Coordinates of C-alpha atoms and ligand atoms in Angstrom, one line a residue:
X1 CA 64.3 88.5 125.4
X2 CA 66.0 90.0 128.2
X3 CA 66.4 93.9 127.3
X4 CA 68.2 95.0 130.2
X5 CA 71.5 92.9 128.9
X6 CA 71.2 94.5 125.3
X7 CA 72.7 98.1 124.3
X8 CA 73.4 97.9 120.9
X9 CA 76.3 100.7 119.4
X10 CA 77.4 101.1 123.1
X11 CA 81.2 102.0 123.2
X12 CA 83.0 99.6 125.9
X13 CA 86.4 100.5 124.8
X14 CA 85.1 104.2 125.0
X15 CA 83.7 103.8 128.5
X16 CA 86.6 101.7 129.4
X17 CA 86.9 99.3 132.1
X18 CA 84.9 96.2 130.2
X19 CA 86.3 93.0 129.2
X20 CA 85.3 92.1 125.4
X21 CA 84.1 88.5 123.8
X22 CA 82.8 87.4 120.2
X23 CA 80.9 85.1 120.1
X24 CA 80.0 82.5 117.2
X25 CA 76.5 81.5 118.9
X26 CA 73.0 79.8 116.9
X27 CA 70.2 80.8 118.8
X28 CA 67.8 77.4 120.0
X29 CA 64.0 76.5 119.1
X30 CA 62.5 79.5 118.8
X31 CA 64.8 82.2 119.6
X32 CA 66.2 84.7 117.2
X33 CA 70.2 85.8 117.5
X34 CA 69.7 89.2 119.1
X35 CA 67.0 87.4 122.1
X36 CA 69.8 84.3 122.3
X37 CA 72.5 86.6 122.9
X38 CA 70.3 88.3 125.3
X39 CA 70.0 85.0 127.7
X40 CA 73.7 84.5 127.2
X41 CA 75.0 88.0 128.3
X42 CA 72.2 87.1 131.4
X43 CA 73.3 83.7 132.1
X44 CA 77.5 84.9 131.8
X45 CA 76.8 87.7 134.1
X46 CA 73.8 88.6 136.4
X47 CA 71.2 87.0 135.5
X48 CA 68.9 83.9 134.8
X49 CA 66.2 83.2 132.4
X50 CA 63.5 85.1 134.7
X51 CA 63.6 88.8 135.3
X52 CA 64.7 88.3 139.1
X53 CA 63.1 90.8 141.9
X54 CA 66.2 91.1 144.4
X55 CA 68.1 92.9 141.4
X56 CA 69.3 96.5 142.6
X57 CA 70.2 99.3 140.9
X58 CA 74.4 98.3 141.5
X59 CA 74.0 94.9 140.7
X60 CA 72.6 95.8 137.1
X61 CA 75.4 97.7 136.5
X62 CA 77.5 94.4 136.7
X63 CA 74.9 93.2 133.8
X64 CA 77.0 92.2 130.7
X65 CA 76.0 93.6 127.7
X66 CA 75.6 92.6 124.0
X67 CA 76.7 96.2 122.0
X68 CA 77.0 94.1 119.2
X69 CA 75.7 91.4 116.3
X70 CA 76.0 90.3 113.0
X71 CA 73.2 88.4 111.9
X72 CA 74.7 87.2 108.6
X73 CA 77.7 85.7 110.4
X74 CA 76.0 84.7 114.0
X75 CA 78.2 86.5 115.6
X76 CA 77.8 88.6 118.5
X77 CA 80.1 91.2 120.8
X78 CA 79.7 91.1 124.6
X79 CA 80.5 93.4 127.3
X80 CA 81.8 92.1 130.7
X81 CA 82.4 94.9 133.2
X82 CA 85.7 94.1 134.8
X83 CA 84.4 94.4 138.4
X84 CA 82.5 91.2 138.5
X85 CA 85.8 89.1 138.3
X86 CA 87.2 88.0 141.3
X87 CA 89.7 90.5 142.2
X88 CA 92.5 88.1 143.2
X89 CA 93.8 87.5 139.4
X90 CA 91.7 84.4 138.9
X91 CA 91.9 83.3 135.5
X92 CA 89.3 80.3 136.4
X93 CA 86.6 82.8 137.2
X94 CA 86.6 84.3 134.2
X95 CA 86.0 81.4 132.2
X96 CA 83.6 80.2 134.8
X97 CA 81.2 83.1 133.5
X98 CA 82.5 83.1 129.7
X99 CA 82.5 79.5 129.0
X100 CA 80.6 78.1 131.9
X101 CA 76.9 77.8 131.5
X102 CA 76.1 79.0 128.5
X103 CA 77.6 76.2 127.1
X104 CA 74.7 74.4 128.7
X105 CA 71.9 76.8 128.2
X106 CA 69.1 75.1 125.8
X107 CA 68.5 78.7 124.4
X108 CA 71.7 77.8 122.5
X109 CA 72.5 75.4 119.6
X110 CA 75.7 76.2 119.6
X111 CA 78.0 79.0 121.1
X112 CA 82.0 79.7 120.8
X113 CA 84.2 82.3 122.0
X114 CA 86.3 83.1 118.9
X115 CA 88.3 86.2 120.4
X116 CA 88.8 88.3 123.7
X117 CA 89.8 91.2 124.4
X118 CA 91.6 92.7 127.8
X119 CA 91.3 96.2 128.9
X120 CA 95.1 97.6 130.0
X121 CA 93.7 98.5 133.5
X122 CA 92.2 94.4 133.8
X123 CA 95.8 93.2 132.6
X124 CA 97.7 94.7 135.9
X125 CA 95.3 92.7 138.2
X126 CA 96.6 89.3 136.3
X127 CA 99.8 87.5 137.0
X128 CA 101.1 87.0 133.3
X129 CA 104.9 85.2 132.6
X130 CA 107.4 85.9 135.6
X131 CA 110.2 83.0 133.6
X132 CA 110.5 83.0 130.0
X133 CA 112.0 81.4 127.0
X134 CA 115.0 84.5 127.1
X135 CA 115.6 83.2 130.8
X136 CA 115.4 79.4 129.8
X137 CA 118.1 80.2 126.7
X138 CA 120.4 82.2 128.8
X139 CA 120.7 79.6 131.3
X140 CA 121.4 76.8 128.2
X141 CA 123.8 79.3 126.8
X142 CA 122.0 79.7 123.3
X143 CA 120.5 83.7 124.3
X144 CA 123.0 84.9 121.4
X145 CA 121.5 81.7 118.8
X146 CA 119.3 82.9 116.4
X147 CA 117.7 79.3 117.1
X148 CA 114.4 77.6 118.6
X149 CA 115.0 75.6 121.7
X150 CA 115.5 72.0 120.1
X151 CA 113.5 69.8 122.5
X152 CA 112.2 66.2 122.7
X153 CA 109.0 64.4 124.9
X154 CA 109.9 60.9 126.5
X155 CA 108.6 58.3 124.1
X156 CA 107.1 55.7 124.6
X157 CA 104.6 58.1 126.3
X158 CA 104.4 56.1 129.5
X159 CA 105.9 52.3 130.5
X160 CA 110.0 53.2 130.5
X161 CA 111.3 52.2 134.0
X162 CA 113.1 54.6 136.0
X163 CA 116.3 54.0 134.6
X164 CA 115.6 53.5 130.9
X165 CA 113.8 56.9 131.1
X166 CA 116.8 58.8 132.8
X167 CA 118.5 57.0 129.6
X168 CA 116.5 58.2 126.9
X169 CA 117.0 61.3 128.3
X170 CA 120.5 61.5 128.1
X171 CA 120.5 59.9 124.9
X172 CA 118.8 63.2 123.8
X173 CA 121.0 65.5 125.4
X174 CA 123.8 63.7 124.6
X175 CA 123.1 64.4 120.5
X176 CA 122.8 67.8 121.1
X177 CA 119.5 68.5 122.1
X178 CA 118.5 71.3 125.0
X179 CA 115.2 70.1 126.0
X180 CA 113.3 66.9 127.7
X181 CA 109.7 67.1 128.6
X182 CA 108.1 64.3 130.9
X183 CA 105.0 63.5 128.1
X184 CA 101.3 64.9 129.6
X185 CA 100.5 62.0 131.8
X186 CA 103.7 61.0 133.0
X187 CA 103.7 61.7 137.0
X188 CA 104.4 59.2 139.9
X189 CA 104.1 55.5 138.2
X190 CA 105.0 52.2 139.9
X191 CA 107.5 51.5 137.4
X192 CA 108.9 55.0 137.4
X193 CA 108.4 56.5 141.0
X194 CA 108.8 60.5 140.6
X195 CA 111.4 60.9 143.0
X196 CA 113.6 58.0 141.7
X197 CA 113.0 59.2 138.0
X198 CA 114.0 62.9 139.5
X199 CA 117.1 61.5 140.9
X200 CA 118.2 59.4 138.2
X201 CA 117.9 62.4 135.7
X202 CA 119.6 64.2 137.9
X203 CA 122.7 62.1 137.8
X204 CA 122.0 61.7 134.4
X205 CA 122.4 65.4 133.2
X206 CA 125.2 65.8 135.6
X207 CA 126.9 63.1 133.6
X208 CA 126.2 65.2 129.7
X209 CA 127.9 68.5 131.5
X210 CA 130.5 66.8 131.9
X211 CA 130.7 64.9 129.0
X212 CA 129.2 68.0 126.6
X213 CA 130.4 71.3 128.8
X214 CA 126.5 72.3 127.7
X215 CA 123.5 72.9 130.3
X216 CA 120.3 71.0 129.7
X217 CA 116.6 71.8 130.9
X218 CA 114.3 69.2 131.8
X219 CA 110.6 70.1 132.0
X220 CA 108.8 67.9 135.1
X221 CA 105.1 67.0 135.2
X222 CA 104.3 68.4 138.6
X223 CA 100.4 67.7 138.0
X224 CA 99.1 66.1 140.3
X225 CA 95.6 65.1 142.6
X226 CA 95.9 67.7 144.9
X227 CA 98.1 70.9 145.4
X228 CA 99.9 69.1 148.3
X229 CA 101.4 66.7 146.4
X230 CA 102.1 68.7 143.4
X231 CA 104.0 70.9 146.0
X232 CA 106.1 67.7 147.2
X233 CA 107.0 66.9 143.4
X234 CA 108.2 70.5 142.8
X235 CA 110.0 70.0 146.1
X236 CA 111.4 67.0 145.3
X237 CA 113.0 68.4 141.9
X238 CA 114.4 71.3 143.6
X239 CA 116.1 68.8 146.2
X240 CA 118.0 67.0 143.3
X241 CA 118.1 69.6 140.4
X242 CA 119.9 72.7 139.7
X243 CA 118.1 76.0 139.2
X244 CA 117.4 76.6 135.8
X245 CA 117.7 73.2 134.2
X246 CA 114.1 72.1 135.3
X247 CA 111.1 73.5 133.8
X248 CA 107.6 72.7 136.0
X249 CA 104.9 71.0 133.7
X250 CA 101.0 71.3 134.6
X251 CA 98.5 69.8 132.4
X252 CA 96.4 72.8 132.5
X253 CA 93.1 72.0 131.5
X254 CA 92.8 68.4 133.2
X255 CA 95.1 69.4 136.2
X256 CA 92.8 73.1 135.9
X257 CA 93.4 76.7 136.3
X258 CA 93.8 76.9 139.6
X259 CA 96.9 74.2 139.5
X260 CA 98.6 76.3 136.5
X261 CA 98.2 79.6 138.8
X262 CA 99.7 77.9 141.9
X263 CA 102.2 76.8 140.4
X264 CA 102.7 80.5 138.8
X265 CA 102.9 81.7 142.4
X266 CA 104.5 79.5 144.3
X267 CA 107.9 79.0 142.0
X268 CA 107.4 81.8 139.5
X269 CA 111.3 81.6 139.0
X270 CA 111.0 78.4 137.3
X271 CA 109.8 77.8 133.6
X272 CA 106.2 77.4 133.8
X273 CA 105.5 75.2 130.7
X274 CA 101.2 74.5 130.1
X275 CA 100.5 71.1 128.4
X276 CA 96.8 71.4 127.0
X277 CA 96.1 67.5 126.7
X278 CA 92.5 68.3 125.9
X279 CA 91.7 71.5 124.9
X280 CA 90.8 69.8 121.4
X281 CA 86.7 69.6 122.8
X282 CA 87.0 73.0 122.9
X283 CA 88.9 74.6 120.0
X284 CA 89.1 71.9 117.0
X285 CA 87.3 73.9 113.9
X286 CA 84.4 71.8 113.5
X287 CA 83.3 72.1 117.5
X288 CA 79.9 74.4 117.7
X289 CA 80.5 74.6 121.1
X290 CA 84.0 75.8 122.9
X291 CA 86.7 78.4 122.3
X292 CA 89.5 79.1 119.9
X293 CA 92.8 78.3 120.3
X294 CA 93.4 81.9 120.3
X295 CA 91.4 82.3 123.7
X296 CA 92.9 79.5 125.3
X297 CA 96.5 81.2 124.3
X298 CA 95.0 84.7 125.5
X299 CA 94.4 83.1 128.9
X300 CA 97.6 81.4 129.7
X301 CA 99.6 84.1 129.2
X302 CA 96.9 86.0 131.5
X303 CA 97.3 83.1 134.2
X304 CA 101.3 83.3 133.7
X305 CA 102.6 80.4 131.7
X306 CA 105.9 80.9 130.7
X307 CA 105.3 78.6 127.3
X308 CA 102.4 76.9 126.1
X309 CA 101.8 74.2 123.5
X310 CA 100.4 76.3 120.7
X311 CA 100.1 73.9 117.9
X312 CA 102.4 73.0 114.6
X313 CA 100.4 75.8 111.8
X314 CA 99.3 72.6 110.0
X315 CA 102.5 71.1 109.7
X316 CA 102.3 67.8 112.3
X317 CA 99.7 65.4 113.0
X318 CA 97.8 67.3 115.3
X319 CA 94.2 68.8 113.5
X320 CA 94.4 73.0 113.2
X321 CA 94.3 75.4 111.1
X322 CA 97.6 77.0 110.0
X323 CA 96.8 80.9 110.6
X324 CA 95.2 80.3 113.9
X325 CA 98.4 78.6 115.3
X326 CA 100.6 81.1 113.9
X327 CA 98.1 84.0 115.4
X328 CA 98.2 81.9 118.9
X329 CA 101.9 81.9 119.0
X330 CA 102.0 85.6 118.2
X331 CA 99.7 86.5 120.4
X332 CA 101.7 84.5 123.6
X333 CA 104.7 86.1 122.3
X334 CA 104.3 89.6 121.5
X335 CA 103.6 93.1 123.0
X336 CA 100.7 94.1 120.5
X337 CA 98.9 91.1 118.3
X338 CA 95.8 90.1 116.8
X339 CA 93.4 87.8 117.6
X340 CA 90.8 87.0 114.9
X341 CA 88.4 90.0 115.9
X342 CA 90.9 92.5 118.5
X343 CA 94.3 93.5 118.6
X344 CA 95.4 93.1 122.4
X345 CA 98.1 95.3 123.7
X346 CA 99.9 93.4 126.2
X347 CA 101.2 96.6 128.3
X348 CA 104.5 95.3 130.4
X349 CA 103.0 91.9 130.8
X350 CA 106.0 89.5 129.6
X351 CA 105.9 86.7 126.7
X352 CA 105.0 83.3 126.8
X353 CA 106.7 81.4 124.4
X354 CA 105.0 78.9 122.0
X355 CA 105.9 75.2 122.4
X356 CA 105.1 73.3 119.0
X357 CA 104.5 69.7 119.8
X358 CA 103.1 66.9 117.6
X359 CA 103.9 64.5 114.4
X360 CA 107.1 66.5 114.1
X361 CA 109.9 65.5 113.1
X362 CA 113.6 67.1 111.9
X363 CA 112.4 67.2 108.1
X364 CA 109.9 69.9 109.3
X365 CA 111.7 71.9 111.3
X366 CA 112.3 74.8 108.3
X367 CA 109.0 74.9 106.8
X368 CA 107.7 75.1 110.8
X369 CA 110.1 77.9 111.7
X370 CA 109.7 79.8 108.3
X371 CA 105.8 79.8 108.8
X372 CA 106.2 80.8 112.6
X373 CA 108.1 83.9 112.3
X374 CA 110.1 83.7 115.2
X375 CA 112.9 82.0 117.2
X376 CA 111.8 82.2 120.5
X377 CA 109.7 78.8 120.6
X378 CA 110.4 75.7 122.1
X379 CA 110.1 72.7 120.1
X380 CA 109.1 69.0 121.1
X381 CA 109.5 66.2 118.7
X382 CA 108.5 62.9 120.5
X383 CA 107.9 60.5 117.4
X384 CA 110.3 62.7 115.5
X385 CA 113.6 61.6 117.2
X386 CA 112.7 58.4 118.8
X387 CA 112.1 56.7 115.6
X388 CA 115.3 57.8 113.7
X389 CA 116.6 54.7 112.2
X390 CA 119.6 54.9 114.4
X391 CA 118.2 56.0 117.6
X392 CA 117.6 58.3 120.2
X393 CA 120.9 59.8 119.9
X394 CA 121.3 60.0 116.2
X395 CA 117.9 61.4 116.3
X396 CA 119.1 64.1 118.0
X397 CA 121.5 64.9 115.8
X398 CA 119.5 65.2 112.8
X399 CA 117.5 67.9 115.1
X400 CA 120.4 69.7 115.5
X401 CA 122.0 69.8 111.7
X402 CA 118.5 70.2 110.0
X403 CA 118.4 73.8 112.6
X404 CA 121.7 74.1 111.7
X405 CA 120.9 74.0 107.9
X406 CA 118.0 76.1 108.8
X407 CA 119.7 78.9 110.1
X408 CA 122.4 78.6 107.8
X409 CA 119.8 78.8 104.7
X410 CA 121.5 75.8 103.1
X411 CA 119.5 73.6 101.5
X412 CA 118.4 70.5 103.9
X413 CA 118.7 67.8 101.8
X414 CA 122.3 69.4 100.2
X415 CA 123.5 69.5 104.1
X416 CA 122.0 65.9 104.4
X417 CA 124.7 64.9 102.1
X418 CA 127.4 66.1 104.8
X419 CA 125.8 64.7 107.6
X420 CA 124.4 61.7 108.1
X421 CA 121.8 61.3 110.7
X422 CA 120.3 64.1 108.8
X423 CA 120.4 62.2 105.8
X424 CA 119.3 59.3 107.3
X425 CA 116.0 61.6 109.1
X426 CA 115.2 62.9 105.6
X427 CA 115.0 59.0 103.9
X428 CA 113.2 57.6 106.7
X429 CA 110.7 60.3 107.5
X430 CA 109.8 61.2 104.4
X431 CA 109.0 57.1 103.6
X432 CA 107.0 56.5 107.1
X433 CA 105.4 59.9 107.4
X434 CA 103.1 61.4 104.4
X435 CA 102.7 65.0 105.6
X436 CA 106.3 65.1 105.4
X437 CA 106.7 64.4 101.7
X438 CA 106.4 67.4 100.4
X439 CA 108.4 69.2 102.7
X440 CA 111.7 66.6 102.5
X441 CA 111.2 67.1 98.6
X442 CA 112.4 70.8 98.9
Ligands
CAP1 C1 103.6 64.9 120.8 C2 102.9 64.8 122.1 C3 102.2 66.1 122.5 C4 101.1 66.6 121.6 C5 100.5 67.8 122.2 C6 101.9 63.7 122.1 O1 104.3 63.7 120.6 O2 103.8 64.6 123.2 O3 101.6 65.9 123.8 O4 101.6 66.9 120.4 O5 99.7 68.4 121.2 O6 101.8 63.1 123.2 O7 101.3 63.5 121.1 P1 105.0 63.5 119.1 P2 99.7 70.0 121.2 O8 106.1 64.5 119.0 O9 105.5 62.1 119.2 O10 103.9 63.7 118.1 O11 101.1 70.4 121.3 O12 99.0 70.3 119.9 O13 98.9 70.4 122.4
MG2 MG1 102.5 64.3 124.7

């Protein structure tokens, strides 16, 4: 038991100036939850597992402390003063000390961040969203739409050649839809060289202004092996693209932190969009050890993601619980929302929009938006319009009239009647896809 990290019924909001976690943590062989949480708060802040001599009177006042525990539940509050984080806005050392080692420590079984909270004076020091969805929707013309952004990921994930991706592409644009995202590990492939895919798109949404009079945004994976090169790629699509209809995609957890914040600050006037390929070691339900989704969304807004992929509430194919994806998107979007332990006031740090990705499709659209409680979210449907009986295009289309139908309040399947790739969606997904059934019924 390490006593000097403990001080139970302290006030850290009180004193002020202290970051807040709960933890979900089973204490190892031998250990009891209150000695456990002891070796954590050491092992996330100043300490080790020995009482260490060259401690001095300052540094223990960097100690993290543990001002909090439920037994019953295994759950336990810590205390991070503020100061120990590196003071250039650095999202990765923070989760270095919260979700770094203790992950590792044998004094554990298992241990989970399930909420954090952010003092208002921390918050300024962070970059949060420069672009957002409202820019992104002004710039497609839709700002006065009560609508989502209707958006689509290149399928087949990877193996299109430069041209028949450009084509898929237009295909999409060309049926109505705003949005294109380069799936998570599409980058710089022999058969689709970036700059030749960049250039080809180019000439491609060139060709469905003219055709369409509407702008179109196309979201680049700039991830890359090293910063220099994810520099070029972002170069290379400002060469060929105009401002505003290119969004720059970063895998964020496998590309890291550190590549989602550079690419914060180096072009913070261009859509930021954080693809978390991944983060399902860390947040899925039945993992002892990791974080929620509701962390993960509390720290890309912090690093400055303009929209990040915050799951379907249930709804697609992706595993997650329902509340916590709702909870996630509210809490990129808005000023003031709860996380499942603290409600975090956001001071003047902007949105980040929600991106819902994954086994949808046009049939789920309403019961999606209904449950989400907002407009301003981007959604991707891969599967969902590439499979449409009658194509990319047609796909599209049935993405655009169910949204119509949705915003509308008219009954999908009566407006399926009127309009046929609609009609056609509703048949075909609601044969080939089960979750959908019960939704395409209604
Ligand atoms: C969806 C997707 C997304 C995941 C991400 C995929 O494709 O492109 O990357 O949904 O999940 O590769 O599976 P479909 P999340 O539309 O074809 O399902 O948004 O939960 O991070
Ligand atoms: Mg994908």
């Amino acid at each position: 038991m390490q006593k000097e990290y403990l001080k139970l019924g302290f006030d850290p909001i009180a004193a002020g100036n202290y970051m807040l976690v709960v933890f979900h943590l089973v204490p190892g062989e031998g250990r009891d939850l209150l000695d456990a949480a002891s070796e954590v708060a050491a092992e996330s802040s100043t300490g080790s597992n020995l009482t260490i001599g060259t401690a001095t009177e300052f540094s223990k006042s960097m100690d993290a402390l543990v001002y909090k525990i439920d037994e019953a539940k295994n759950l336990v509050w810590i205390a991070y003063p503020v100061d120990i984080f590196d003071r250039g806005g650095n999202v990765q050392n923070i989760l270095t000390y919260i979700v770094g080692n203790v992950f590792g420590m044998a004094d554990v079984k298992a241990i989970k961040a399930l909420d954090c909270w952010f003092p208002p004076e921390m918050l300024k020091n962070y970059d949060g969203p420069y672009t957002t969805i409202g820019d992104m929707k002004k710039y497609l013309g839709i700002d006065g739409d009560a609508r989502p952004v209707l958006g689509t990921i290149i399928k087949p994930k990877i193996g299109l050649k430069t041209d028949e991706f450009a084509d898929v592409c237009y295909r999409f644009w060309k049926g109505g839809g705003d949005f294109v995202k380069f799936d998570e590990p599409q980058a710089d492939q022999v058969f689709c060289p970036f700059e030749d895919a960049v250039k080809a798109i180019a000439k491609k949404m060139e060709q469905v202004r003219k055709e369409t009079g509407k702008n179109k945004v196309m979201s680049f994976n700039i991830s890359a092996a090293d910063f220099m090169t994810m520099q070029k790629r972002a170069e290379i699509v400002m060469k060929y693209m105009e401002k505003g209809s290119y969004a720059f995609l970063v895998d964020g957890l496998t590309a890291g932190w550190t590549a989602v914040q550079t690419a914060r600050r180096m072009w913070p006037d261009v859509f930021l969009h954080f693809h978390r390929a991944g983060h399902g070691a860390m947040t899925r339900e039945e993992n002892p050890i990791g974080y929620t989704v509701e962390v993960l969304t509390k720290f890309g807004r912090l690093a400055g993601a303009s929209g990040m992929h915050t799951g379907t509430a249930g709804i697609g194919k992706m595993a997650g619980d329902g509340d916590t994806d709702v909870r996630a998107a509210h809490l990129a979007l808005d000023k003031v929302a709860s996380g499942p332990f603290f409600e975090q006031d956001w001071g003047d740090m902007k949105p980040m929009c929600p991106i819902a990705s994954g086994g949808l499709n046009p049939v789920l659209l309403k019961p999606f938006a209904d449950v989400i409680g907002t407009v301003d979210f981007i959604t991707t449907m891969g599967g969902g319009v590439h499979s449409h009986p009658s194509g990319t295009e047609k796909g599209a289309m049935a993405l655009v009239q169910a949204c119509e139908a949705w915003k509308q309040k008219i009954d999908m399947n009566e407006y399926a009647k009127t309009h046929a790739e609609l009609g056609q969606a509703v048949e075909f997904y609601k044969e080939h896809v089960e979750y959908t059934k019960k939704y395409a019924g209604k």
